[in-house]
Short mmCIF file of C-alpha atoms in Angstrom, two decimals:
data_model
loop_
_atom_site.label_atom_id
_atom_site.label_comp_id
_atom_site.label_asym_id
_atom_site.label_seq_id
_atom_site.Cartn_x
_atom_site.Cartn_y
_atom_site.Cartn_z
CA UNK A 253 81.89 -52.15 -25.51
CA UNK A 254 85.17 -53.68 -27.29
CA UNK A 255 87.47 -51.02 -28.12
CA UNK A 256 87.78 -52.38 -31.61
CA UNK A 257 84.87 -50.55 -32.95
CA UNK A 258 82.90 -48.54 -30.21
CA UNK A 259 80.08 -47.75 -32.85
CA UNK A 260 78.87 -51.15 -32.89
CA UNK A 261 78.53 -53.31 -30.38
CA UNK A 262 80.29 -57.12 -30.90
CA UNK A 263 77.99 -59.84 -30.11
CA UNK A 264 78.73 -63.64 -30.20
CA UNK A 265 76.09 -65.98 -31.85
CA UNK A 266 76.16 -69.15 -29.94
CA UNK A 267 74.61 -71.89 -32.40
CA UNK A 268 72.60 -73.94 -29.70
CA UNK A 269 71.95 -77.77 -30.38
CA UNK A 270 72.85 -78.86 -33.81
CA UNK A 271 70.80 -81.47 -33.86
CA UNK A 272 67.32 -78.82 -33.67
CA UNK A 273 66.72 -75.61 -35.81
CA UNK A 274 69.87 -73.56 -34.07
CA UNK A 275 71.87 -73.57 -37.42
CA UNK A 276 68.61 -73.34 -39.66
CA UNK A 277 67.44 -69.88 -37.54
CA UNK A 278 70.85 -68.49 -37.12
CA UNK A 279 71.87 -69.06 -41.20
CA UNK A 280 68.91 -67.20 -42.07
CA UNK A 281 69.54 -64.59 -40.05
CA UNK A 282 72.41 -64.10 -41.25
CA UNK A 283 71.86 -63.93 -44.83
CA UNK A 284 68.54 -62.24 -44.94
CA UNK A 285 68.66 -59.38 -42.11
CA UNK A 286 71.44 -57.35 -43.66
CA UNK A 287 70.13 -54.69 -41.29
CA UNK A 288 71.46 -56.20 -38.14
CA UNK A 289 74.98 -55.62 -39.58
CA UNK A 290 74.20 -51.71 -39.25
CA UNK A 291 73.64 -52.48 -35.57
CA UNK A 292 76.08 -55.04 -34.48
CA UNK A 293 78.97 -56.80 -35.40
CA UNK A 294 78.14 -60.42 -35.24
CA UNK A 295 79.66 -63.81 -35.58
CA UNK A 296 79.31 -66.91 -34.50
CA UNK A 297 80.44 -69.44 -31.66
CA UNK A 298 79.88 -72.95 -33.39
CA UNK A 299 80.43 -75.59 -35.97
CA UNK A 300 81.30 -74.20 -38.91
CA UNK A 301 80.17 -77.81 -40.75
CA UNK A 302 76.30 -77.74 -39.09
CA UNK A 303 75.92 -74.13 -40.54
CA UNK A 304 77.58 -74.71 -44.03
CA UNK A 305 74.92 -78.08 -43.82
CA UNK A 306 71.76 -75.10 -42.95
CA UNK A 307 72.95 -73.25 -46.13
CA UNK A 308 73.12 -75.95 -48.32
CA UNK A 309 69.60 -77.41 -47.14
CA UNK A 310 68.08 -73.61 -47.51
CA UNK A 311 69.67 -73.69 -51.81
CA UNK A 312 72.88 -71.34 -50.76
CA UNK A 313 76.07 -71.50 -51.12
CA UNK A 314 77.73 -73.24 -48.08
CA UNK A 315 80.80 -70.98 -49.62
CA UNK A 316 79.30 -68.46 -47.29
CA UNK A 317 80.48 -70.32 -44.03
CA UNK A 318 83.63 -68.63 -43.34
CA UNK A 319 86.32 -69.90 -40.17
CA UNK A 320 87.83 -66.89 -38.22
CA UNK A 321 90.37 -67.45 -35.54
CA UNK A 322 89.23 -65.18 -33.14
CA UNK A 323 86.45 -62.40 -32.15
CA UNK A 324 88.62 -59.26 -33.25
CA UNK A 325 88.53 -60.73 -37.22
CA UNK A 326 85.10 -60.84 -37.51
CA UNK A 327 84.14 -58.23 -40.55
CA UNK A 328 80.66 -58.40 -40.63
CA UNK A 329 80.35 -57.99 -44.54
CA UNK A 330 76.84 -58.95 -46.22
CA UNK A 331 76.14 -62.54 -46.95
CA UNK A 332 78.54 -63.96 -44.82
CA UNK A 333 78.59 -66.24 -41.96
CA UNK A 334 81.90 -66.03 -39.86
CA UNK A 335 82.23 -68.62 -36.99
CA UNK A 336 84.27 -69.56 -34.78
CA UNK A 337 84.74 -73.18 -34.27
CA UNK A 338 84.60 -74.39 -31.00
CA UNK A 339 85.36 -77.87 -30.41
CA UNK A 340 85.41 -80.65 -33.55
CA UNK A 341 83.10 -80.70 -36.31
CA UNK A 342 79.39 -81.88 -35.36
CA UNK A 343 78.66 -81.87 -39.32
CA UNK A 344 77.08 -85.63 -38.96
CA UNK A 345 75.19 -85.26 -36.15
CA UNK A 346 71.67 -86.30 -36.79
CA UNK A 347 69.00 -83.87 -37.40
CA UNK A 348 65.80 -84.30 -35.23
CA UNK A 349 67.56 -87.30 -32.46
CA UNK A 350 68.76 -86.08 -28.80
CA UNK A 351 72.73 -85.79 -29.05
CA UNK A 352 75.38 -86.48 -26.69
CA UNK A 353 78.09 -84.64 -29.23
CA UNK A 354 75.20 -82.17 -29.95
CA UNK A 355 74.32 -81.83 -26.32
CA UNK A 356 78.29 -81.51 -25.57
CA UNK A 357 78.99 -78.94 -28.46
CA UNK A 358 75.86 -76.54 -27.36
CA UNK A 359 77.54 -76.28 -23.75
CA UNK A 360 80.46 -75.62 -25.27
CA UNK A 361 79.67 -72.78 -27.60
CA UNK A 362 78.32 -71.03 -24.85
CA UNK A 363 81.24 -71.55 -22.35
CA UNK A 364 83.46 -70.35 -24.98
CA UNK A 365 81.22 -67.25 -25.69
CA UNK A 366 81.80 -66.27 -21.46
CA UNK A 367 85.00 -67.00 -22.04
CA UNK A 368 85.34 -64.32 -24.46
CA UNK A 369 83.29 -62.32 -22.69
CA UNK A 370 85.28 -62.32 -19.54
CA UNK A 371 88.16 -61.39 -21.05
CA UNK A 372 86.46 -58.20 -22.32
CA UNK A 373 86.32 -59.19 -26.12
CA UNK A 374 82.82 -59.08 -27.44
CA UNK A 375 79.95 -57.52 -25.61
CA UNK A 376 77.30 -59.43 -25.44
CA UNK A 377 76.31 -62.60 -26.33
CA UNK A 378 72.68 -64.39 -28.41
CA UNK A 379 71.67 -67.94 -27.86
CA UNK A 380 69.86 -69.74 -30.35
CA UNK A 381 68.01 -72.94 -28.30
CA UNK A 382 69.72 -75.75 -26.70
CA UNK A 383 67.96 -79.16 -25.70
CA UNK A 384 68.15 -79.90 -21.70
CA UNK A 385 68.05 -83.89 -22.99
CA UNK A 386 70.79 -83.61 -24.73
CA UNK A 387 72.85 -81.74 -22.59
CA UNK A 388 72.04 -83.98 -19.77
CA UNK A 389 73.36 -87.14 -22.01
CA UNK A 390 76.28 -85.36 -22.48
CA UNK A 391 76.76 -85.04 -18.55
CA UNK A 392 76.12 -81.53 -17.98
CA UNK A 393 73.49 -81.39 -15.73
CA UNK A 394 72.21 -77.89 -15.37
CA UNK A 395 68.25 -76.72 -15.75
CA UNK A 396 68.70 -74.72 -18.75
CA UNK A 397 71.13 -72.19 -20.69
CA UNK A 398 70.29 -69.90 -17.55
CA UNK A 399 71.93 -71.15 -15.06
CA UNK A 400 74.90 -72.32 -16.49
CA UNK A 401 75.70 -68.46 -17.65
CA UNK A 402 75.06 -67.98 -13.72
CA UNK A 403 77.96 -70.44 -13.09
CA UNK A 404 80.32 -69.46 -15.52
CA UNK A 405 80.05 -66.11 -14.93
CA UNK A 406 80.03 -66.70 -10.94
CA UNK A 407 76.98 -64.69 -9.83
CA UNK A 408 74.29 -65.73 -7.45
CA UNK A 409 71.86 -62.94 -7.98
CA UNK A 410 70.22 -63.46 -11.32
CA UNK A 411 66.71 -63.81 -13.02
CA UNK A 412 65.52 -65.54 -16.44
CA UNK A 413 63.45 -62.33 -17.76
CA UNK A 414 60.75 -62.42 -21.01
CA UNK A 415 60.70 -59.19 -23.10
CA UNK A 416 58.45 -57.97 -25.49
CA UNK A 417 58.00 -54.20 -26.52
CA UNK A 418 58.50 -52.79 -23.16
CA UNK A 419 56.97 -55.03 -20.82
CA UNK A 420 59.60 -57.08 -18.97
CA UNK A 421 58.77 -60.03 -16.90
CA UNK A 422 60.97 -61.33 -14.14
CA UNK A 423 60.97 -64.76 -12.77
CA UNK A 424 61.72 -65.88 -9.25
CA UNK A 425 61.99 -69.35 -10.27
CA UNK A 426 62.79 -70.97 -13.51
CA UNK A 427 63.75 -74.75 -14.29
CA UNK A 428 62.43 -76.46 -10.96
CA UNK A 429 59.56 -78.67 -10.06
CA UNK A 430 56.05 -76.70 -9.06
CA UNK A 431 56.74 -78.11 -6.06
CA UNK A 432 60.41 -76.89 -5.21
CA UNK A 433 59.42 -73.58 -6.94
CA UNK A 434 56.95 -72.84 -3.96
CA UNK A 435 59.48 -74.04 -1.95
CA UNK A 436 61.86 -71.66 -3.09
CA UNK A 437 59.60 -68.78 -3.33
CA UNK A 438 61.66 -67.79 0.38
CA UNK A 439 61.95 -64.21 1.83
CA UNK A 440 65.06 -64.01 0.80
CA UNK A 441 64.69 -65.04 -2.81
CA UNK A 442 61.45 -62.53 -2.83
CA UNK A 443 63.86 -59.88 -1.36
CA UNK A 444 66.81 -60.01 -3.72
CA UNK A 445 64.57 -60.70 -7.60
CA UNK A 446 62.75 -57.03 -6.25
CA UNK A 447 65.93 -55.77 -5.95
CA UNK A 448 67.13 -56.88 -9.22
CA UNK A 449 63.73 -55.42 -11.27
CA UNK A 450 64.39 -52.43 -10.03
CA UNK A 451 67.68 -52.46 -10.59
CA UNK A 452 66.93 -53.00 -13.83
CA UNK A 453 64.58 -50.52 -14.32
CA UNK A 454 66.32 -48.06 -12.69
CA UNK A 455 69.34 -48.71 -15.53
CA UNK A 456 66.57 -48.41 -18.08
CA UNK A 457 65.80 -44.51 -16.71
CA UNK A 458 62.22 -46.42 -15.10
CA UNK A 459 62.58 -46.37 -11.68
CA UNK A 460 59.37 -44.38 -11.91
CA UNK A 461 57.76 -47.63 -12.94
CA UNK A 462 56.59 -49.89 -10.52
CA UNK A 463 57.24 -53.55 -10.12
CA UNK A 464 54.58 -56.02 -9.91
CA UNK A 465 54.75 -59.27 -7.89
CA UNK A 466 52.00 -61.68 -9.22
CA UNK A 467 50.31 -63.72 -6.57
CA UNK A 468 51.35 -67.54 -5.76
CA UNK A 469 48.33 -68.78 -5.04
CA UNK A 470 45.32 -67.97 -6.30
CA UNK A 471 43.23 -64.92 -6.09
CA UNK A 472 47.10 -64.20 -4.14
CA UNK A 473 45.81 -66.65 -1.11
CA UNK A 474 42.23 -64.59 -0.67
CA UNK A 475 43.16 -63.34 2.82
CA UNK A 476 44.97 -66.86 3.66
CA UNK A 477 42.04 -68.82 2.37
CA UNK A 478 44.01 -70.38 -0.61
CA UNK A 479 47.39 -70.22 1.35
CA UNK A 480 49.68 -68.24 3.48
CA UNK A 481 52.87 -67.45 1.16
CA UNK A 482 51.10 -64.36 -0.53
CA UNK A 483 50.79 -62.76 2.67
CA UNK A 484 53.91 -63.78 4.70
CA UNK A 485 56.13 -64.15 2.23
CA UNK A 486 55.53 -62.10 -0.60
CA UNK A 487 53.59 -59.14 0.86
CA UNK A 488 56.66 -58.50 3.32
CA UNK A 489 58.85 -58.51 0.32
CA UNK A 490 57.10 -55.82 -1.73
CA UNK A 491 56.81 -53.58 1.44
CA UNK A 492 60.70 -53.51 2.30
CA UNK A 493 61.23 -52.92 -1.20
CA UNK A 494 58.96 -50.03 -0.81
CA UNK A 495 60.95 -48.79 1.90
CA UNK A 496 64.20 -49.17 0.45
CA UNK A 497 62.79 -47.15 -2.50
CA UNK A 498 62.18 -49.96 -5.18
CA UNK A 499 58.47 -48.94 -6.46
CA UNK A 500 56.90 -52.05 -5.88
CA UNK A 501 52.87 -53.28 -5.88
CA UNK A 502 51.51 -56.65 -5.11
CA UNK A 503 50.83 -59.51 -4.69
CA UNK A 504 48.38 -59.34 -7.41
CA UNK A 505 46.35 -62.25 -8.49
CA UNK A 506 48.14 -63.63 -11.16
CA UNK A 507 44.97 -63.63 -13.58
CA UNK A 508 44.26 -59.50 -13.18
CA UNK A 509 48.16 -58.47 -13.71
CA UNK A 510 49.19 -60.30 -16.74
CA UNK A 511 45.90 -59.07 -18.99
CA UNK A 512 46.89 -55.44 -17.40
CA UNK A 513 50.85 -55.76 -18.38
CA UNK A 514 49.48 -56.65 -21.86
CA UNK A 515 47.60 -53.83 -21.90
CA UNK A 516 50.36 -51.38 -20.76
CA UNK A 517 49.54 -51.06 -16.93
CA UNK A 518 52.59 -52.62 -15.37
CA UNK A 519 56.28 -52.76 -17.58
CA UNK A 520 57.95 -54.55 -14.85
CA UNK A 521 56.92 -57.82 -13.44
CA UNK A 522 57.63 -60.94 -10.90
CA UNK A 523 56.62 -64.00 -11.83
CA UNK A 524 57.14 -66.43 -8.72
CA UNK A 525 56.91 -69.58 -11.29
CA UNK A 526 57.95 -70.62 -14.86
CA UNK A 527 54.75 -71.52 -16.12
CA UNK A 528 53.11 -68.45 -14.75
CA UNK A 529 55.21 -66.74 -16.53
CA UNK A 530 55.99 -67.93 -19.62
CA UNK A 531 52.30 -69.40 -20.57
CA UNK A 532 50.68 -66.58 -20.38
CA UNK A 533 54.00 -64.23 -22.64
CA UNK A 534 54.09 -67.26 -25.66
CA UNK A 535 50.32 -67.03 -25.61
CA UNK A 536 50.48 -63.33 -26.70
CA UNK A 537 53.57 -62.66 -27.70
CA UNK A 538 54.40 -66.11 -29.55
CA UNK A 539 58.35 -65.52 -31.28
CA UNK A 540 57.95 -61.68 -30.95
CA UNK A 541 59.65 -62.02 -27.72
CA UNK A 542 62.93 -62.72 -26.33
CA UNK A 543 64.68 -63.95 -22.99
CA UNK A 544 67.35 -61.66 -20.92
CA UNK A 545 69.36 -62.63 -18.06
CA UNK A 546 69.43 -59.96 -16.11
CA UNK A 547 72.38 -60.45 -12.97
CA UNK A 548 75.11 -61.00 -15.57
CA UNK A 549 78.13 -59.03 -16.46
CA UNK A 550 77.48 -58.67 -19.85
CA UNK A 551 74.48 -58.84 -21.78
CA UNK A 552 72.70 -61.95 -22.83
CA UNK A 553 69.46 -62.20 -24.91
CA UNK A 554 68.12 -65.79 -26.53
CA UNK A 555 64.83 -66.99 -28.46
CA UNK A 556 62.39 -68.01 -26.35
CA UNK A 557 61.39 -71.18 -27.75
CA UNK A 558 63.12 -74.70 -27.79
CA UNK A 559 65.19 -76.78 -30.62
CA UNK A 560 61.71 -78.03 -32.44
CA UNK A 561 63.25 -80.88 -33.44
CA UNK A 562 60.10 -82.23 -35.29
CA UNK A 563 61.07 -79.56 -38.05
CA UNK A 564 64.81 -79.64 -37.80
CA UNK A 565 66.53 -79.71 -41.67
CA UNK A 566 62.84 -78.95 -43.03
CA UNK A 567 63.77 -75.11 -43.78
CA UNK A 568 60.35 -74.45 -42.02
CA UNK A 569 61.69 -72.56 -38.62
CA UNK A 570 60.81 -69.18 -37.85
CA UNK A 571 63.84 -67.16 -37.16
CA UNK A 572 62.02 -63.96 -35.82
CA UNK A 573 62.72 -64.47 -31.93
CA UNK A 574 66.81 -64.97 -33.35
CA UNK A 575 66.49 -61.38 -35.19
CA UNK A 576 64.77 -59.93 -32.20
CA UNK A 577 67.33 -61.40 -29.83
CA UNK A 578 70.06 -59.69 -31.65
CA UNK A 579 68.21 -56.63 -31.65
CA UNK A 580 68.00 -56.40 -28.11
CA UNK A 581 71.26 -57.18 -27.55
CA UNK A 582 72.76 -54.34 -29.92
CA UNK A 583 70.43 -52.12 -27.98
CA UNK A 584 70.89 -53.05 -24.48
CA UNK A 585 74.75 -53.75 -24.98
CA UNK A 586 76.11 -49.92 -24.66
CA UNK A 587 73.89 -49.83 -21.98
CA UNK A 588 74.67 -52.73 -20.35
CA UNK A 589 77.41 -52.16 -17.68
CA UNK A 590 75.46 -49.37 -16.56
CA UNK A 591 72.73 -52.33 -15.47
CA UNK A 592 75.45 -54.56 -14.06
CA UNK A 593 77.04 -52.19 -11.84
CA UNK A 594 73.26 -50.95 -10.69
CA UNK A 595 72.18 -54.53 -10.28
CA UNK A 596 75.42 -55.41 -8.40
CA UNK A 597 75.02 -52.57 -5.92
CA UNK A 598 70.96 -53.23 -5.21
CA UNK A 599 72.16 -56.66 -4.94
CA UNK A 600 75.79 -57.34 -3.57
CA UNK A 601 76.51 -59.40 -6.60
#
């Protein structure tokens, strides 16, 4: 927590690709959930002229859009937006195209958000969607928003992590192939996301709860019939966390635990893919859920959906998953070093 106002936590809005619905979702948040404001403090990391653009397109008053030099002025008063402008203005970038400058500017609000978050002045940050394409164009070449928080913030230990309600599902690879994900499904890798979940869940006051590795394969191999990883990789994995007292069950065909985590049975689970993963969360959960990094310093919560930038400028996007994102973060943010320092220790860092 800043010491600026200890009642409410200070989160950074980072405004994602300009060029998608980033400044659409995070205008509307900010002028029609005055409730967030009894929760957090929040401004944004961005362009100040791609937001005053959202406003206008949505019949406001781009009047609204309000330049602050630094974290520590933002006031959080009704009806405003207060940025922070990070690089030059994107205002003519293209709505709907892959970016270079758009790709550029979206690293660079969030590198500017660790920044500030290294230096201890805003606790947590919320990322509305970048575009991989257009990051890549610019010459940053990194998987997703994920990873790059990894680097900035130096840690090796992390996990991409889909939340709804309570149910929280880990992943023990993200933005790879299918085929490097099995290969990285290793022992060690197996080993150190178990450690994290219950890390995490210890933090949360769960350790009670188990945590539930889905299988690889299917039916989790069928006693080696449909491959070997379930039981020499994964199998070992869940025992020593076992025995170093993470509650841990599994492998578990991947088709039994998800319908059972919807249905309450399991809070905390592995994924050992991104598509096994996230298919079956956007299938139920659609934008009433959110993504966490878990493995970072300070808090970080995004949408879990992309830039859509077949409805960018259209004043069509949802910005429900944006809301929720925030929401989490204000929750989880007091919390928070708590579940760094626990995840750090179960972990080494």
């Amino acid at each position: 927590m800043t010491q600026a106002n200890p009642a409410k936590p200070l989160l950074a809005v980072t405004l994602g690709d300009v060029a998608g619905i980033g400044p659409e979702i995070t205008a509307k948040m900010l002028m029609n959930h005055q409730a967030l404001r009894e929760k957090a403090r929040l401004f944004v990391v961005g362009d100040a002229d791609s937001l005053a653009n959202a406003v206008r397109g949505l019949g406001g008053d781009p009047a609204i859009v309000r330049r602050i030099d630094k974290p520590e002025q933002a006031g959080n008063a009704p009806g405003t937006i207060e940025v922070l402008q990070a690089g030059p203005s994107l205002g003519e970038v293209p709505l709907g195209r892959i970016s270079a400058a758009a790709g550029d500017g979206s690293v660079r609000f969030v590198t500017t958000a660790c920044a500030l978050a290294r230096e201890g002045r805003i606790d947590g940050i919320v990322t509305a969607p970048l575009n991989k394409a257009a990051m890549h164009a610019a010459g940053h070449k990194w998987p997703g928003h994920t990873e790059l928080l990894a680097h900035e913030f130096g840690v090796k230990t992390f996990s991409l992590v889909l939340s709804a309600g309570d149910l929280y599902i880990f992943h023990a690879t993200t933005h790879v192939s299918l085929r490097q994900a099995i290969e990285d499904v290793t022992p060690a890798r197996m080993r150190a996301v178990l450690r994290l979940a219950g890390a995490f869940a210890k933090a949360l006051g769960r350790s009670d709860q188990p945590v539930a590795v889905a299988g690889l394969n299917p039916h989790a191999g069928e006693n080696g019939i449909f491959g070997h990883e379930d039981a020499e990789i994964l199998a070992p994995a869940v025992a020593e966390a076992n025995a170093a007292g993470i509650l841990a069950a599994g492998p578990i065909p991947a088709d039994a635990l998800f319908p059972q985590a919807v249905r309450g049975k399991w809070q905390f689970v592995v994924a050992c893919y991104h598509d096994q993963g996230h298919a079956p969360f956007k299938s139920v959960y659609g934008d009433d859920g959110v993504n966490i990094t878990v493995g970072l310093p300070v808090v970080r919560v995004s949408v879990d959906h992309g830039t859509a930038f077949d409805i960018a400028g259209k004043g069509i996007a949802r910005e429900d998953s944006l809301v929720l994102a925030a929401e989490r973060a204000a929750h989880l943010a007091p919390g928070w070093n708590h579940v760094w320092e626990t995840a750090r220790a179960q972990t080494g860092g």
